[in-house]
Coordinates of C-alpha atoms in Angstrom, one line a residue:
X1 CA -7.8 -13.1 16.8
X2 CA -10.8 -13.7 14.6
X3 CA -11.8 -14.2 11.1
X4 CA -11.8 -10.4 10.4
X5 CA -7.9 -9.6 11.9
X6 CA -6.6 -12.4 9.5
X7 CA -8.8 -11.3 6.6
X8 CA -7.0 -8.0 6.9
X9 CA -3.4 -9.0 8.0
X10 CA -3.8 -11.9 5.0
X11 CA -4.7 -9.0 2.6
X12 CA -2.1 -6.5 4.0
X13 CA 0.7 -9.6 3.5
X14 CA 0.0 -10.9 0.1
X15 CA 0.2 -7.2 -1.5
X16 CA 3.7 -6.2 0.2
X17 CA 4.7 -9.7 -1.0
X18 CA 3.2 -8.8 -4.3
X19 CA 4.7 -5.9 -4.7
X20 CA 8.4 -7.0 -3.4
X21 CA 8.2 -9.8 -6.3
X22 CA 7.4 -7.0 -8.8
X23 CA 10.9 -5.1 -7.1
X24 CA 12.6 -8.4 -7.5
X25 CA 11.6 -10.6 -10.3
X26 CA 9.5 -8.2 -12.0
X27 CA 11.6 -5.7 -13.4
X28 CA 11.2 -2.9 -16.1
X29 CA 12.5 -3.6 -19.6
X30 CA 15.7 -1.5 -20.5
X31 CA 17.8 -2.3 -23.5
X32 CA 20.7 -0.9 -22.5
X33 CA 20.6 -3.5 -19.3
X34 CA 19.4 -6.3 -22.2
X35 CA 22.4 -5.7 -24.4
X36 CA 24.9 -5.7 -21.5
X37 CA 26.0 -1.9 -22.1
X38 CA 26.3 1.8 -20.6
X39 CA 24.2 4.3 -21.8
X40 CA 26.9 6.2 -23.2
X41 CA 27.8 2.9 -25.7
X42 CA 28.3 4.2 -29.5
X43 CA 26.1 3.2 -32.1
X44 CA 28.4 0.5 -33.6
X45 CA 28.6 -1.0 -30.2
X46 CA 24.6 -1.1 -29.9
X47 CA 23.9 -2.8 -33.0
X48 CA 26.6 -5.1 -33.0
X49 CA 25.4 -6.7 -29.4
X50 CA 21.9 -6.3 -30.7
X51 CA 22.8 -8.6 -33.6
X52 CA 24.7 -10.9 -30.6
X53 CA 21.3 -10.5 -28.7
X54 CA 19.0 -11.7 -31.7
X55 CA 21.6 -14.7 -32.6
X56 CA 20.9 -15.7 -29.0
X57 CA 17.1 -15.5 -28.6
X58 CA 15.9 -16.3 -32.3
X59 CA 12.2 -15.8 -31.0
X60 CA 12.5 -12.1 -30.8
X61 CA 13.2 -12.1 -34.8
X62 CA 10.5 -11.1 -37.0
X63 CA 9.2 -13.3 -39.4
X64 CA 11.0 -11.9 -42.5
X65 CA 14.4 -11.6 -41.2
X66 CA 16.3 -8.7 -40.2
X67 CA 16.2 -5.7 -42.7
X68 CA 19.6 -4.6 -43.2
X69 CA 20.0 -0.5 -42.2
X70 CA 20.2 0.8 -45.9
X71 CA 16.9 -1.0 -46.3
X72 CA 15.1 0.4 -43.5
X73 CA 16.3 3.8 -45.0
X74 CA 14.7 3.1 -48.1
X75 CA 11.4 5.0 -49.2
X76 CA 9.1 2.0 -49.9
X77 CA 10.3 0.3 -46.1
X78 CA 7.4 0.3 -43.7
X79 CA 9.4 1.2 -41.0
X80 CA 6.2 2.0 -38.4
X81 CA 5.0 -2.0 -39.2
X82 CA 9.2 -3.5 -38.3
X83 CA 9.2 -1.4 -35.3
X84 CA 6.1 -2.6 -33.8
X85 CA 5.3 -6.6 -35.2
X86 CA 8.4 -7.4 -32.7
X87 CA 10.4 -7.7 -29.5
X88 CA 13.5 -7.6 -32.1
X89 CA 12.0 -4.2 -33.9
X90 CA 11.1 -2.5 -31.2
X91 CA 14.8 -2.9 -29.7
X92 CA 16.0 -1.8 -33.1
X93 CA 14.0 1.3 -33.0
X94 CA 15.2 2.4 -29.8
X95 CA 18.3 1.4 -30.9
X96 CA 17.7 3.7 -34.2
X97 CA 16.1 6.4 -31.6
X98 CA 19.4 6.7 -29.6
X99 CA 21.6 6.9 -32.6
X100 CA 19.9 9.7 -34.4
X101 CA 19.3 11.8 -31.3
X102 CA 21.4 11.1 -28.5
X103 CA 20.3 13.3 -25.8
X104 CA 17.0 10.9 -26.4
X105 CA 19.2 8.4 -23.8
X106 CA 18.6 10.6 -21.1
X107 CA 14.9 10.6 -21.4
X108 CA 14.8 7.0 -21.7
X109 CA 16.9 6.5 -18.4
X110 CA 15.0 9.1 -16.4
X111 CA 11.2 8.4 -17.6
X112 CA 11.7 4.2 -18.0
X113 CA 10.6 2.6 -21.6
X114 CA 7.4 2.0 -20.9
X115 CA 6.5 6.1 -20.7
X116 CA 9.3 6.3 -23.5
X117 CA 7.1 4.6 -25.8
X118 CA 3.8 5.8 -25.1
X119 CA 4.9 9.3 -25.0
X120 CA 6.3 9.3 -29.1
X121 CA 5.1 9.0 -31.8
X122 CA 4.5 5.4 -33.7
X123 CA 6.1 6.9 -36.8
X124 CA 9.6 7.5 -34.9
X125 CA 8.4 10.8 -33.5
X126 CA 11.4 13.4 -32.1
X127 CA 11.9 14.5 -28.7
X128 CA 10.9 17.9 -27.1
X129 CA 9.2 20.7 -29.0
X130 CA 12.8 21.4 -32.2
X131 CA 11.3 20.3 -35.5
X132 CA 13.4 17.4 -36.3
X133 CA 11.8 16.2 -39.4
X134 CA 13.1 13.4 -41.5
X135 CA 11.2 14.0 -45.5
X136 CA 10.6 10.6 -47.0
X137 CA 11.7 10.9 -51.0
X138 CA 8.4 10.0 -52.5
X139 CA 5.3 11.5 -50.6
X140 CA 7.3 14.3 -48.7
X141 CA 5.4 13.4 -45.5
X142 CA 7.4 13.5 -42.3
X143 CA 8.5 10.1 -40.5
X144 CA 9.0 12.2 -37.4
X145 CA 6.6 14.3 -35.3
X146 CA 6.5 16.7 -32.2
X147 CA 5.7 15.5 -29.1
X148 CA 6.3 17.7 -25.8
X149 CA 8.0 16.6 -22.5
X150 CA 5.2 17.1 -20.7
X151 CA 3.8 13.7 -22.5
X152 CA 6.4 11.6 -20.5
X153 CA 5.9 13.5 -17.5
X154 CA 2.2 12.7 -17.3
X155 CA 2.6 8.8 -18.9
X156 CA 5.6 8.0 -15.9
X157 CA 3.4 9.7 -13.3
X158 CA 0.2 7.9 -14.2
X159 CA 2.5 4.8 -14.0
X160 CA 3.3 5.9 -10.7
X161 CA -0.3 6.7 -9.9
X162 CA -1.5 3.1 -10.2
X163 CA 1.5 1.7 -8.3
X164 CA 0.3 3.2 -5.2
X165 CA -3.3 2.8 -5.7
X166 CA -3.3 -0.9 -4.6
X167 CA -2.3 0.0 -1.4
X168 CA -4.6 3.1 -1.0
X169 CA -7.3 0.8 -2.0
X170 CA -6.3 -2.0 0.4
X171 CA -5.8 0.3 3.0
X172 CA -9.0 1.6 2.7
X173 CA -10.7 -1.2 3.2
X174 CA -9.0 -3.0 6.2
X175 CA -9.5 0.3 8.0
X176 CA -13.5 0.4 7.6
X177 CA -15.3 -0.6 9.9
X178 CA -16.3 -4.0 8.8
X179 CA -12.5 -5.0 10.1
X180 CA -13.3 -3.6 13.3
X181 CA -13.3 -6.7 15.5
X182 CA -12.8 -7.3 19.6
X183 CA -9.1 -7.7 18.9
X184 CA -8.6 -4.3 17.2
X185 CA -11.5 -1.9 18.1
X186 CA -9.6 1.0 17.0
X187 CA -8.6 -0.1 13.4
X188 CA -10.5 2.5 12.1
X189 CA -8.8 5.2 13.7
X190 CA -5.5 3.9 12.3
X191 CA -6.1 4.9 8.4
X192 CA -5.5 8.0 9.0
X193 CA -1.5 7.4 9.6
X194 CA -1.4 4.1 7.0
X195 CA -2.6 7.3 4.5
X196 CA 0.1 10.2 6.0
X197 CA 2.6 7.1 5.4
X198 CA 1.4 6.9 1.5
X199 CA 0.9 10.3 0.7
X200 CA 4.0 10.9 2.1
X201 CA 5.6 8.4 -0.4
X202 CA 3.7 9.3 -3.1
X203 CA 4.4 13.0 -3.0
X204 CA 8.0 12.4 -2.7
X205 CA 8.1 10.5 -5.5
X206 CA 6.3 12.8 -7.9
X207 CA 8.8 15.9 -6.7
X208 CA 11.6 13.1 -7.7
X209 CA 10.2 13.0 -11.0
X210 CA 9.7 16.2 -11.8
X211 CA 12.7 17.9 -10.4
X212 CA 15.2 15.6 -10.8
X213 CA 17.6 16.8 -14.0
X214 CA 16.9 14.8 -17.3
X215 CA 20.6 14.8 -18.4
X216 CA 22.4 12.2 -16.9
X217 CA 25.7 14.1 -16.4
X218 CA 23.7 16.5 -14.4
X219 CA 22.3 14.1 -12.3
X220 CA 25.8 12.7 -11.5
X221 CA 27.3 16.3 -11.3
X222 CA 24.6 18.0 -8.5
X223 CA 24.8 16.4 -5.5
X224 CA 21.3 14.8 -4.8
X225 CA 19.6 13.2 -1.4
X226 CA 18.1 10.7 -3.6
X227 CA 17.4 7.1 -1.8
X228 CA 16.8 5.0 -4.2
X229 CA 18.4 2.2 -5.0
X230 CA 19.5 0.2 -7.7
X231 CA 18.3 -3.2 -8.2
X232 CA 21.2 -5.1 -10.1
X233 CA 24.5 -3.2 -8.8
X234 CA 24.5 -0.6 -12.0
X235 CA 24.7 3.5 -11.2
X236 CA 21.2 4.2 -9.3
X237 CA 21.5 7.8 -10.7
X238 CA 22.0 6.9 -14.3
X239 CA 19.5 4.4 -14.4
X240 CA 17.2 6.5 -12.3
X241 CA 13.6 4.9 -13.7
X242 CA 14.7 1.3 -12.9
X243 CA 15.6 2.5 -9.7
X244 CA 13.0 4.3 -9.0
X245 CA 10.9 1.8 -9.6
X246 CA 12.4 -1.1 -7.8
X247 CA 12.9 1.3 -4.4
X248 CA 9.1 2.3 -4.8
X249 CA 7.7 -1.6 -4.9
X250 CA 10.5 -2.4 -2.5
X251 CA 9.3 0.5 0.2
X252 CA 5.4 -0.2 -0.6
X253 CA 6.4 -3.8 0.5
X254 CA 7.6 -2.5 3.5
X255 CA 5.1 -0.1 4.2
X256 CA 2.6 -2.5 4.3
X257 CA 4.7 -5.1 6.4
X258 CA 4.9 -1.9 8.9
X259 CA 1.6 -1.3 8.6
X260 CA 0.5 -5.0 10.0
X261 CA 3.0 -4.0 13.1
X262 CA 1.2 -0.8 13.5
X263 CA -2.1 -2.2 13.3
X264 CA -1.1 -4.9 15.9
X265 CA 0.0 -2.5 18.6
X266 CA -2.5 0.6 18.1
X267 CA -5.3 -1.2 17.2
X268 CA -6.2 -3.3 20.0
X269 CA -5.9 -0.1 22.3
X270 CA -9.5 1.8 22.7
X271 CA -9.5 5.6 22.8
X272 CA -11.5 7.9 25.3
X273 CA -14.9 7.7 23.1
X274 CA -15.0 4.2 22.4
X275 CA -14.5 3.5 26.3
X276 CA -17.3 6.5 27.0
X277 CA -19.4 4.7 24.1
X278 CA -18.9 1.3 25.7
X279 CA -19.7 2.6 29.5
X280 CA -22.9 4.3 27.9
X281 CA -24.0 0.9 26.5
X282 CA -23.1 -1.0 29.5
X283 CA -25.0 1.4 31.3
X284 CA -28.1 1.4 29.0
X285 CA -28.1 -2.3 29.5
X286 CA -28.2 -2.1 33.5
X287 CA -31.6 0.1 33.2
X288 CA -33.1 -2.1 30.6
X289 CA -32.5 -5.2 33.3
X290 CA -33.4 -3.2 36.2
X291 CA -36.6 -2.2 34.2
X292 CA -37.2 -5.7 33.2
X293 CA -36.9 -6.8 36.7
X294 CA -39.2 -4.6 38.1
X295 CA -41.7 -5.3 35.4
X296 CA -41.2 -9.2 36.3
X297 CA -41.9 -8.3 39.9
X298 CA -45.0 -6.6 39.4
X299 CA -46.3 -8.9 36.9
X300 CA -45.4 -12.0 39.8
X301 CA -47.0 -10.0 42.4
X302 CA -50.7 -9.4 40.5
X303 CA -50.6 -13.2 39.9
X304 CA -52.1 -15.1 42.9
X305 CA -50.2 -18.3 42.2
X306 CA -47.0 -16.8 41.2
X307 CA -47.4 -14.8 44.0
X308 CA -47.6 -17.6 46.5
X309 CA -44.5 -19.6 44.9
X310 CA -42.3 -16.4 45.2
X311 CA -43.2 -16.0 48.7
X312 CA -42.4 -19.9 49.6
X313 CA -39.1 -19.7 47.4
X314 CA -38.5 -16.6 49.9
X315 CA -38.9 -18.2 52.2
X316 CA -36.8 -21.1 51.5
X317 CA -34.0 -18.4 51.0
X318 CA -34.5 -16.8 54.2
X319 CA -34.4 -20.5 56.5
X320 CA -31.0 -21.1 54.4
X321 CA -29.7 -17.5 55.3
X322 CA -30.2 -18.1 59.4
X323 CA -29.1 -21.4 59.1
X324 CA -25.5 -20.3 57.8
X325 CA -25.5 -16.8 59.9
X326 CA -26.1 -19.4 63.3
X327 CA -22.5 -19.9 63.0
X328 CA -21.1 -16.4 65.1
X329 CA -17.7 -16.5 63.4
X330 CA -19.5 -16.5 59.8
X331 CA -22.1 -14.1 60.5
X332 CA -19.4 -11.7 62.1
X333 CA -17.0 -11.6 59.4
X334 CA -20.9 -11.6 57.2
X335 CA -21.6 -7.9 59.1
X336 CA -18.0 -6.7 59.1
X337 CA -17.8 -7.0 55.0
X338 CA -21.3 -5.6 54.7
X339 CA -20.1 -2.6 57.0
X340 CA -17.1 -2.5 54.9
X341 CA -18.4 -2.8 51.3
X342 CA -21.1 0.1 52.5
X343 CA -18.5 2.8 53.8
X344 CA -16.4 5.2 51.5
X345 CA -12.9 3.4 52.0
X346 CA -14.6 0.4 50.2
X347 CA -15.2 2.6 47.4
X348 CA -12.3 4.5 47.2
X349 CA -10.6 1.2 46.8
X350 CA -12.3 0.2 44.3
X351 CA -12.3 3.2 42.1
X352 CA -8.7 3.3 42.3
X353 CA -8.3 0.1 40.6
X354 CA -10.6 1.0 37.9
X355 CA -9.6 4.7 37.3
X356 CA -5.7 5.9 36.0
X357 CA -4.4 7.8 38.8
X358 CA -4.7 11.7 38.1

């Protein structure tokens, strides 16, 4: 290994464990969960644990108390200031949403809060594209406004968008070529399957989104191939965005893990044109030194002096050589190998070891 293969296998490990402490630790606000209730809870029953739930964390309660419900109906309340100067207010509006339009539930549980938020309106906008307008007394301007569904669509996939483009990114950037090293020559050439793996994941999930019913009852009443599951025990189906959410970070977790696996095994393995590329260099190499040498002979030969200490360390050579080839056994396995290396058979052997067989 070098510095370069645990750069990358470092990088690849701290963002799956990143993302599995997001699935774990790290999960998406839902009141329903907060309050301890079904979605299908009646309105007394969510105010009356939201009141339990404020008693409990006092630090969620805005500054000037809780405004009882005939006050928040009142003309001169500023209802868009309560709902968003707390934790407490903005549980009460969502609490307030899902009382005045229930089917508003079923959005919430499918898109998560987070896109539930940012898709309506400040001033307690409506649902869909029916004109549900709520006059105020005094000015005759509407508390409610019109916001399609295609506004959570795009805010949940955007969402979804930047949970995968960590990995993309980090992907990326292991594969290039900088994190080619001896180990794993072939890195590179591995993206292409980390990115089948993603887009693969990513396209699945965005058909999930979009096709997936809104209602909850439908959801339970088609039968669906949907793994995903739930991260605290509760109905994966009816809570579909935390559990979309949890199996998304939990599967990018493991996707990268895999990856690391993947990169271990493939990597290290050159292909035909790296071993073509490296057999071209190695033979560039051998005609650079054989060029070299004969320039180093020449230049030794049109030197007189040089000349005369190459032939006397020839000579030196050759007076060693007889020496050892006095000895008959030694000089007649000495021919016998020469024979041998020069004949075809030697060479046959030889290429068989180096060449797969055919």
């Amino acid at each position: 290994f070098s510095l370069g293969d645990f750069a990358a296998y470092t990088l690849l490990a701290v963002l799956a464990a990143s993302y599995m402490q997001t699935a774990v630790f790290n999960r998406p606000p839902n009141v329903f969960k907060q309050l301890g209730l079904v979605p299908t809870s009646p309105c007394p029953a969510l105010r009356q644990r939201l009141a339990h739930f404020a008693a409990k964390n006092p630090d969620i309660v805005p500054e000037q108390g809780i405004p009882h419900q005939k006050v928040k109906n009142s003309s001169g309340f500023d209802r868009k200031k309560y709902y968003q100067q707390s934790k407490y207010g903005q549980m009460d509006f969502l609490v307030d949403r899902f009382c005045a339009f229930p089917e508003d539930r079923d959005v919430y549980l499918k898109f998560g809060e987070t896109a539930f938020l940012q898709s309506i309106s400040s001033d307690f906008g409506p649902r869909g594209t029916s004109a549900r307008i709520a006059m105020s007394s005094a000015g005759g301007s509407g508390l409610m406004t019109e916001f399609p569904d295609t506004g959570y669509i795009l805010n949940a996939g955007s969402a979804l968008f930047f949970t995968y483009l960590p990995a993309f990114i980090l992907v990326g950037l292991v594969t290039t070529q900088f994190f080619a090293t001896d180990f794993a020559p072939s890195r590179v050439h591995a993206r292409p399957w980390f990115i089948i793996v993603l887009c693969t994941m990513i396209i699945a999930d965005m058909y999930w989104l979009f096709t997936i019913p809104t209602s909850m009852n439908a959801r339970k009443a088609q039968p669906f191939t949907l793994w995903i599951l739930s991260p605290d025990g509760t109905d994966a189906l009816a809570f579909f965005a935390d559990s979309a959410e949890y199996t998304r970070n939990a599967a990018l977790a493991l996707a990268l893990v895999s990856f690391i696996f993947i990169d271990y095994v493939i990597s290290p393995r050159q292909t035909d044109v790296q071993i073509l590329q490296q057999c071209v260099m190695n033979q560039e190499n051998l005609f650079n030194n054989a060029k070299n040498r004969t320039m180093l002979e020449t230049a030794v030969m049109t030197s007189a002096g040089l000349r005369d200490r190459a032939v006397a360390e020839w000579k030196v050579h050759q007076k060693v050589r007889e020496n050892v080839l006095e000895d008959e056994e030694l000089s007649t396995k000495f021919e016998e190998a020469v024979k041998r290396a020069r004949g075809d058979a030697w060479v046959r052997e030889k290429l068989a070891t180096i060449l797969p067989p055919s």
